[in-house]
């Protein structure tokens, strides 16, 4: 049932939560996490985590572009981001997510400056994980606008990386 819920892509806790809701074991997704799926609860399983350098290498070998996703979720003040970039850029990090629904205009400005300083491609996304959360949308809502040149630049970086392989 959980595989049917996820259908494609990675199966995870949100899919388990959706099945628990459908079976009326819990009333909503948040309750499923609170009672069963979050750290320290009965159904929580630690996930395997790649080291950053290994993840960047695997992405590059697969033809992808390694990007630091939603840095505003890592640290709302963005004070930790420079040291993180100092560590990850030498390992092959190629981009940083600047445009994200949780990033304020001021955060986007700071992240764009960091992208410039470290010569990283700027990316953006809605961080959409499906319709499991009320009010979440694929495009991130009316407040999120990702300039067209962001995609063009990302494609250029990927093409350059592939040519170097």
Coordinates of N, CA and C in Angstrom, one line a residue:
X1 N 0.8 -1.2 0.0 CA 0.0 0.0 0.0 C 0.9 1.3 0.0
X2 N 2.0 1.2 0.7 CA 2.9 2.3 0.8 C 3.5 2.6 -0.6
X3 N 3.9 1.5 -1.3 CA 4.5 1.6 -2.6 C 3.5 2.2 -3.6
X4 N 2.2 1.8 -3.4 CA 1.2 2.3 -4.3 C 1.0 3.8 -4.0
X5 N 1.1 4.2 -2.8 CA 1.0 5.6 -2.4 C 2.1 6.5 -3.0
X6 N 3.3 6.0 -3.0 CA 4.4 6.8 -3.6 C 4.5 6.6 -5.1
X7 N 4.1 5.6 -5.7 CA 4.0 5.3 -7.1 C 5.3 5.4 -7.8
X8 N 5.9 6.6 -7.8 CA 7.2 6.8 -8.4 C 8.1 7.6 -7.5
X9 N 9.4 7.5 -7.7 CA 10.3 8.2 -6.8 C 10.6 7.5 -5.5
X10 N 11.1 8.2 -4.6 CA 11.5 7.7 -3.3 C 10.3 7.6 -2.4
X11 N 10.2 6.4 -1.8 CA 9.2 6.2 -0.8 C 9.7 6.6 0.6
X12 N 8.9 7.4 1.3 CA 9.3 7.9 2.6 C 8.2 8.0 3.6
X13 N 8.5 8.7 4.7 CA 7.5 8.8 5.8 C 6.2 9.5 5.4
X14 N 6.3 10.5 4.5 CA 5.0 11.1 4.1 C 4.0 10.1 3.4
X15 N 4.6 9.1 2.7 CA 3.7 8.1 2.1 C 3.1 7.2 3.2
X16 N 4.0 6.8 4.2 CA 3.5 6.0 5.3 C 2.4 6.8 6.0
X17 N 2.6 8.0 6.2 CA 1.6 8.9 6.9 C 0.3 8.9 6.1
X18 N 0.3 9.0 4.8 CA -0.9 9.1 4.0 C -1.7 7.8 4.1
X19 N -1.0 6.6 4.1 CA -1.6 5.3 4.3 C -2.3 5.3 5.7
X20 N -1.6 5.7 6.7 CA -2.2 5.7 8.1 C -3.5 6.6 8.1
X21 N -3.5 7.7 7.4 CA -4.7 8.5 7.3 C -5.8 7.8 6.6
X22 N -5.4 7.2 5.4 CA -6.4 6.5 4.6 C -7.1 5.4 5.4
X23 N -6.3 4.7 6.2 CA -6.8 3.6 7.0 C -7.5 4.0 8.3
X24 N -7.5 5.3 8.5 CA -8.2 5.9 9.7 C -7.5 5.5 11.0
X25 N -6.2 5.3 10.9 CA -5.4 5.0 12.1 C -5.1 6.4 12.8
X26 N -4.9 7.4 12.0 CA -4.8 8.8 12.5 C -5.7 9.7 11.7
X27 N -5.9 10.9 12.2 CA -6.8 11.8 11.5 C -6.1 12.6 10.4
X28 N -4.8 12.9 10.6 CA -4.1 13.7 9.6 C -2.6 13.4 9.6
X29 N -2.0 13.9 8.6 CA -0.5 13.7 8.4 C 0.3 14.1 9.6
X30 N 0.0 15.3 10.1 CA 0.7 15.8 11.3 C 0.6 14.8 12.5
X31 N -0.5 14.3 12.7 CA -0.7 13.3 13.8 C 0.1 12.0 13.5
X32 N 0.1 11.6 12.3 CA 0.9 10.4 12.0 C 2.4 10.6 12.3
X33 N 2.9 11.8 12.0 CA 4.3 12.1 12.4 C 4.5 12.2 13.9
X34 N 3.6 13.0 14.5 CA 3.7 13.2 16.0 C 3.6 11.9 16.7
X35 N 2.7 11.0 16.4 CA 2.5 9.7 17.1 C 3.5 8.6 16.7
X36 N 3.8 8.5 15.4 CA 4.5 7.3 15.0 C 5.9 7.6 14.2
X37 N 5.9 8.7 13.4 CA 7.0 8.7 12.4 C 8.1 9.7 12.7
X38 N 8.0 10.6 13.7 CA 9.1 11.5 14.0 C 10.2 10.8 14.9
X39 N 11.3 11.4 14.9 CA 12.4 10.8 15.7 C 12.0 10.5 17.1
X40 N 12.3 9.3 17.6 CA 11.9 8.9 19.0 C 10.6 8.3 19.1
X41 N 9.8 8.2 18.0 CA 8.5 7.6 18.0 C 8.7 6.1 17.5
X42 N 7.6 5.3 17.7 CA 7.8 3.8 17.4 C 8.1 3.4 16.0
X43 N 7.7 4.2 15.0 CA 8.0 3.8 13.6 C 9.1 4.6 12.9
X44 N 9.8 5.4 13.7 CA 10.9 6.1 13.1 C 12.1 5.2 12.9
X45 N 12.6 5.4 11.7 CA 13.8 4.6 11.3 C 14.8 5.6 10.8
X46 N 16.0 5.6 11.3 CA 17.1 6.5 10.9 C 17.4 6.2 9.4
X47 N 17.5 7.2 8.6 CA 17.8 7.0 7.2 C 19.3 7.0 7.0
X48 N 19.7 6.3 5.9 CA 21.1 6.3 5.6 C 21.5 7.7 4.9
X49 N 22.6 8.3 5.4 CA 22.9 9.6 4.8 C 24.3 9.5 4.2
X50 N 24.4 9.9 3.0 CA 25.7 10.0 2.3 C 26.5 11.2 2.9
X51 N 27.8 11.1 2.9 CA 28.6 12.3 3.3 C 28.5 13.2 2.1
X52 N 28.7 14.5 2.3 CA 28.5 15.5 1.3 C 29.3 15.3 0.1
X53 N 30.6 15.0 0.3 CA 31.5 14.8 -0.8 C 31.1 13.6 -1.7
X54 N 30.6 12.6 -1.0 CA 30.1 11.4 -1.8 C 28.9 11.7 -2.6
X55 N 28.0 12.5 -2.0 CA 26.7 12.8 -2.7 C 27.0 13.7 -3.9
X56 N 27.9 14.7 -3.7 CA 28.3 15.5 -4.8 C 29.0 14.7 -5.9
X57 N 29.8 13.8 -5.6 CA 30.5 12.9 -6.6 C 29.5 12.1 -7.4
X58 N 28.5 11.5 -6.6 CA 27.5 10.6 -7.3 C 26.6 11.5 -8.2
X59 N 26.3 12.7 -7.8 CA 25.5 13.6 -8.6 C 26.2 13.9 -9.9
X60 N 27.5 14.3 -9.8 CA 28.3 14.6 -10.9 C 28.5 13.4 -11.9
X61 N 28.7 12.2 -11.3 CA 28.8 11.0 -12.2 C 27.6 10.7 -12.9
X62 N 26.4 11.1 -12.3 CA 25.1 10.8 -13.0 C 24.7 11.9 -13.9
X63 N 25.6 13.0 -14.1 CA 25.3 14.1 -15.0 C 24.5 15.2 -14.4
X64 N 24.4 15.2 -13.0 CA 23.6 16.2 -12.3 C 24.5 17.3 -11.9
X65 N 23.8 18.3 -11.3 CA 24.5 19.5 -10.8 C 24.2 19.5 -9.3
X66 N 25.2 19.5 -8.4 CA 25.0 19.5 -7.0 C 24.7 20.9 -6.5
X67 N 23.6 21.1 -5.8 CA 23.1 22.4 -5.4 C 22.8 22.3 -3.9
X68 N 23.1 23.3 -3.2 CA 22.7 23.4 -1.8 C 21.3 23.9 -1.8
X69 N 20.4 23.0 -1.4 CA 18.9 23.2 -1.4 C 18.5 24.0 -0.2
X70 N 17.5 24.8 -0.4 CA 16.9 25.7 0.7 C 17.7 26.0 1.9
X71 N 18.8 26.8 1.7 CA 19.7 27.1 2.8 C 19.0 27.9 3.9
X72 N 17.9 28.5 3.6 CA 17.1 29.2 4.6 C 16.5 28.2 5.6
X73 N 16.3 27.0 5.2 CA 15.8 26.0 6.1 C 16.9 25.4 7.0
X74 N 18.1 25.5 6.5 CA 19.3 25.1 7.3 C 19.5 26.1 8.4
X75 N 19.4 27.3 8.1 CA 19.7 28.4 9.0 C 19.0 29.7 8.6
X76 N 18.0 30.0 9.3 CA 17.2 31.2 8.9 C 18.0 32.5 8.9
X77 N 19.1 32.6 9.8 CA 19.9 33.8 9.8 C 20.9 33.8 8.7
X78 N 21.1 32.7 8.0 CA 22.1 32.4 7.0 C 23.6 32.6 7.5
X79 N 23.8 32.7 8.8 CA 25.1 32.9 9.3 C 26.0 31.7 9.1
X80 N 25.4 30.5 9.0 CA 26.2 29.2 8.8 C 26.5 28.9 7.4
X81 N 25.8 29.6 6.5 CA 25.9 29.3 5.1 C 27.3 29.6 4.5
X82 N 28.0 30.7 4.9 CA 29.4 30.8 4.3 C 30.3 29.7 4.7
X83 N 30.3 29.3 5.9 CA 31.2 28.2 6.3 C 30.8 26.9 5.6
X84 N 29.5 26.7 5.4 CA 29.1 25.5 4.7 C 29.6 25.5 3.2
X85 N 29.5 26.7 2.6 CA 30.0 26.9 1.3 C 31.5 26.7 1.2
X86 N 32.2 27.2 2.2 CA 33.7 27.0 2.2 C 34.0 25.5 2.2
X87 N 33.2 24.7 2.9 CA 33.4 23.3 2.9 C 33.0 22.6 1.6
X88 N 31.8 23.0 1.1 CA 31.2 22.2 0.0 C 31.7 22.6 -1.4
X89 N 32.1 23.9 -1.6 CA 32.5 24.3 -2.9 C 33.8 23.5 -3.4
X90 N 34.8 23.4 -2.5 CA 35.9 22.6 -3.0 C 35.6 21.1 -3.3
X91 N 34.5 20.6 -2.7 CA 34.1 19.2 -3.0 C 33.4 19.1 -4.3
X92 N 33.0 20.3 -4.9 CA 32.4 20.2 -6.2 C 31.0 20.8 -6.2
X93 N 30.5 21.4 -5.2 CA 29.2 22.1 -5.2 C 29.1 23.1 -6.3
X94 N 28.1 23.1 -7.1 CA 28.0 23.9 -8.2 C 26.9 25.0 -8.1
X95 N 26.0 24.9 -7.2 CA 24.9 25.8 -7.1 C 24.3 26.0 -5.7
X96 N 23.5 27.0 -5.6 CA 22.8 27.3 -4.3 C 21.4 27.7 -4.7
X97 N 20.4 27.2 -3.9 CA 19.0 27.6 -4.1 C 18.8 29.0 -3.5
X98 N 18.5 29.9 -4.4 CA 18.2 31.3 -4.0 C 16.7 31.6 -3.9
X99 N 16.0 31.1 -4.8 CA 14.6 31.3 -4.9 C 13.8 30.1 -4.3
X100 N 13.2 30.4 -3.2 CA 12.4 29.4 -2.4 C 11.3 30.1 -1.7
X101 N 10.1 29.5 -1.5 CA 9.1 30.2 -0.8 C 9.4 30.7 0.6
X102 N 10.3 30.0 1.3 CA 10.6 30.5 2.7 C 11.7 31.6 2.7
X103 N 12.3 31.9 1.6 CA 13.4 32.9 1.5 C 12.7 34.3 1.3
X104 N 13.0 35.2 2.2 CA 12.6 36.5 2.1 C 13.4 37.2 1.0
X105 N 13.0 38.4 0.6 CA 13.7 39.2 -0.4 C 15.1 39.5 0.1
X106 N 15.3 39.8 1.4 CA 16.6 40.0 2.0 C 17.5 38.7 2.0
X107 N 16.9 37.6 2.2 CA 17.6 36.3 2.2 C 18.0 36.0 0.7
X108 N 17.1 36.3 -0.2 CA 17.5 36.0 -1.6 C 18.7 36.9 -2.0
X109 N 18.7 38.2 -1.6 CA 19.7 39.1 -1.9 C 21.1 38.5 -1.3
X110 N 21.1 38.1 -0.1 CA 22.3 37.6 0.6 C 22.7 36.3 -0.1
X111 N 21.8 35.4 -0.5 CA 22.2 34.2 -1.2 C 22.7 34.4 -2.6
X112 N 22.1 35.4 -3.2 CA 22.6 35.8 -4.6 C 24.0 36.3 -4.5
X113 N 24.3 37.1 -3.5 CA 25.7 37.6 -3.3 C 26.7 36.4 -3.0
X114 N 26.2 35.5 -2.2 CA 27.0 34.3 -1.9 C 27.3 33.5 -3.2
X115 N 26.2 33.4 -4.0 CA 26.4 32.6 -5.3 C 27.4 33.3 -6.2
X116 N 27.3 34.6 -6.2 CA 28.3 35.4 -7.0 C 29.7 35.2 -6.5
X117 N 29.9 35.3 -5.2 CA 31.2 35.2 -4.6 C 31.8 33.9 -4.8
X118 N 31.0 32.8 -4.7 CA 31.6 31.5 -4.9 C 31.4 30.9 -6.3
X119 N 30.9 31.8 -7.2 CA 30.7 31.4 -8.6 C 29.8 30.2 -8.7
X120 N 28.7 30.2 -8.0 CA 27.7 29.2 -8.0 C 26.5 29.6 -8.8
X121 N 25.9 28.6 -9.5 CA 24.7 28.8 -10.2 C 23.6 29.0 -9.2
X122 N 22.7 30.0 -9.5 CA 21.5 30.2 -8.6 C 20.4 29.3 -9.1
X123 N 19.7 28.7 -8.2 CA 18.5 27.9 -8.6 C 17.3 28.3 -7.7
X124 N 16.2 27.7 -8.0 CA 15.0 27.9 -7.3 C 14.0 26.8 -7.4
X125 N 13.1 26.7 -6.4 CA 12.1 25.7 -6.5 C 11.1 26.0 -5.4
X126 N 10.0 25.2 -5.5 CA 8.9 25.4 -4.5 C 9.1 24.4 -3.3
X127 N 10.0 23.5 -3.4 CA 10.1 22.5 -2.3 C 8.8 21.7 -2.1
X128 N 8.1 21.5 -3.3 CA 6.8 20.8 -3.3 C 7.1 19.3 -3.2
X129 N 6.4 18.6 -2.2 CA 6.5 17.2 -2.0 C 5.2 16.5 -2.2
X130 N 4.3 17.0 -3.1 CA 3.0 16.5 -3.3 C 2.0 17.2 -2.5
X131 N 0.7 16.7 -2.7 CA -0.4 17.5 -2.1 C -0.7 17.0 -0.6
X132 N 0.4 16.5 0.1 CA 0.1 16.0 1.4 C -0.1 17.1 2.4
X133 N 0.3 18.3 2.1 CA 0.1 19.5 3.0 C -0.9 20.4 2.4
X134 N -1.9 20.8 3.2 CA -2.8 21.8 2.7 C -2.2 23.1 2.4
X135 N -2.6 23.7 1.3 CA -2.0 25.0 0.9 C -0.7 24.9 0.1
X136 N -0.1 23.7 0.0 CA 1.2 23.6 -0.8 C 0.8 23.5 -2.2
X137 N 1.7 24.2 -3.0 CA 1.5 24.2 -4.5 C 2.7 23.9 -5.2
X138 N 2.6 23.3 -6.4 CA 3.8 22.9 -7.2 C 4.7 24.1 -7.5
X139 N 4.1 25.2 -7.8 CA 4.9 26.4 -8.2 C 5.3 27.3 -7.0
X140 N 4.9 26.9 -5.8 CA 5.2 27.7 -4.6 C 4.3 28.9 -4.3
X141 N 3.3 29.0 -5.1 CA 2.3 30.1 -4.8 C 2.7 31.4 -5.6
X142 N 1.8 32.3 -5.4 CA 2.0 33.6 -6.1 C 3.2 34.4 -5.7
X143 N 3.8 34.1 -4.5 CA 4.9 34.9 -4.0 C 6.3 34.4 -4.5
X144 N 6.3 33.3 -5.2 CA 7.6 32.8 -5.7 C 7.7 33.0 -7.2
X145 N 8.7 33.8 -7.6 CA 8.9 34.0 -9.1 C 10.4 33.6 -9.3
X146 N 10.6 32.7 -10.1 CA 12.0 32.3 -10.5 C 12.3 32.8 -11.9
X147 N 13.2 33.7 -12.0 CA 13.5 34.3 -13.3 C 13.9 33.2 -14.3
X148 N 13.5 33.4 -15.6 CA 13.8 32.4 -16.6 C 15.3 32.1 -16.8
X149 N 16.1 33.2 -16.6 CA 17.6 33.0 -16.7 C 18.2 32.0 -15.7
X150 N 17.5 31.7 -14.7 CA 18.0 30.7 -13.7 C 18.1 29.4 -14.3
X151 N 17.0 29.0 -15.0 CA 17.0 27.7 -15.7 C 18.1 27.6 -16.8
X152 N 18.1 28.7 -17.6 CA 19.1 28.8 -18.7 C 20.5 28.6 -18.1
X153 N 20.8 29.3 -17.1 CA 22.2 29.2 -16.5 C 22.5 27.8 -15.9
X154 N 21.5 27.2 -15.3 CA 21.6 25.8 -14.8 C 21.9 24.9 -15.9
X155 N 21.2 25.0 -17.0 CA 21.5 24.2 -18.2 C 22.9 24.4 -18.7
X156 N 23.4 25.6 -18.7 CA 24.7 25.9 -19.2 C 25.7 25.2 -18.3
X157 N 25.5 25.3 -17.0 CA 26.5 24.7 -16.0 C 26.5 23.2 -16.2
X158 N 25.3 22.6 -16.4 CA 25.3 21.1 -16.6 C 26.0 20.7 -17.9
X159 N 25.8 21.5 -19.0 CA 26.4 21.2 -20.3 C 27.9 21.3 -20.1
X160 N 28.4 22.4 -19.4 CA 29.9 22.5 -19.2 C 30.4 21.4 -18.4
X161 N 29.7 21.0 -17.4 CA 30.2 19.9 -16.6 C 30.3 18.6 -17.4
X162 N 29.3 18.3 -18.2 CA 29.3 17.1 -19.0 C 30.4 17.1 -20.0
X163 N 30.7 18.3 -20.6 CA 31.8 18.4 -21.5 C 33.2 18.2 -20.9
X164 N 33.3 18.5 -19.6 CA 34.5 18.3 -18.8 C 34.7 16.8 -18.5
X165 N 33.7 16.0 -18.5 CA 33.8 14.6 -18.1 C 34.4 13.9 -19.2

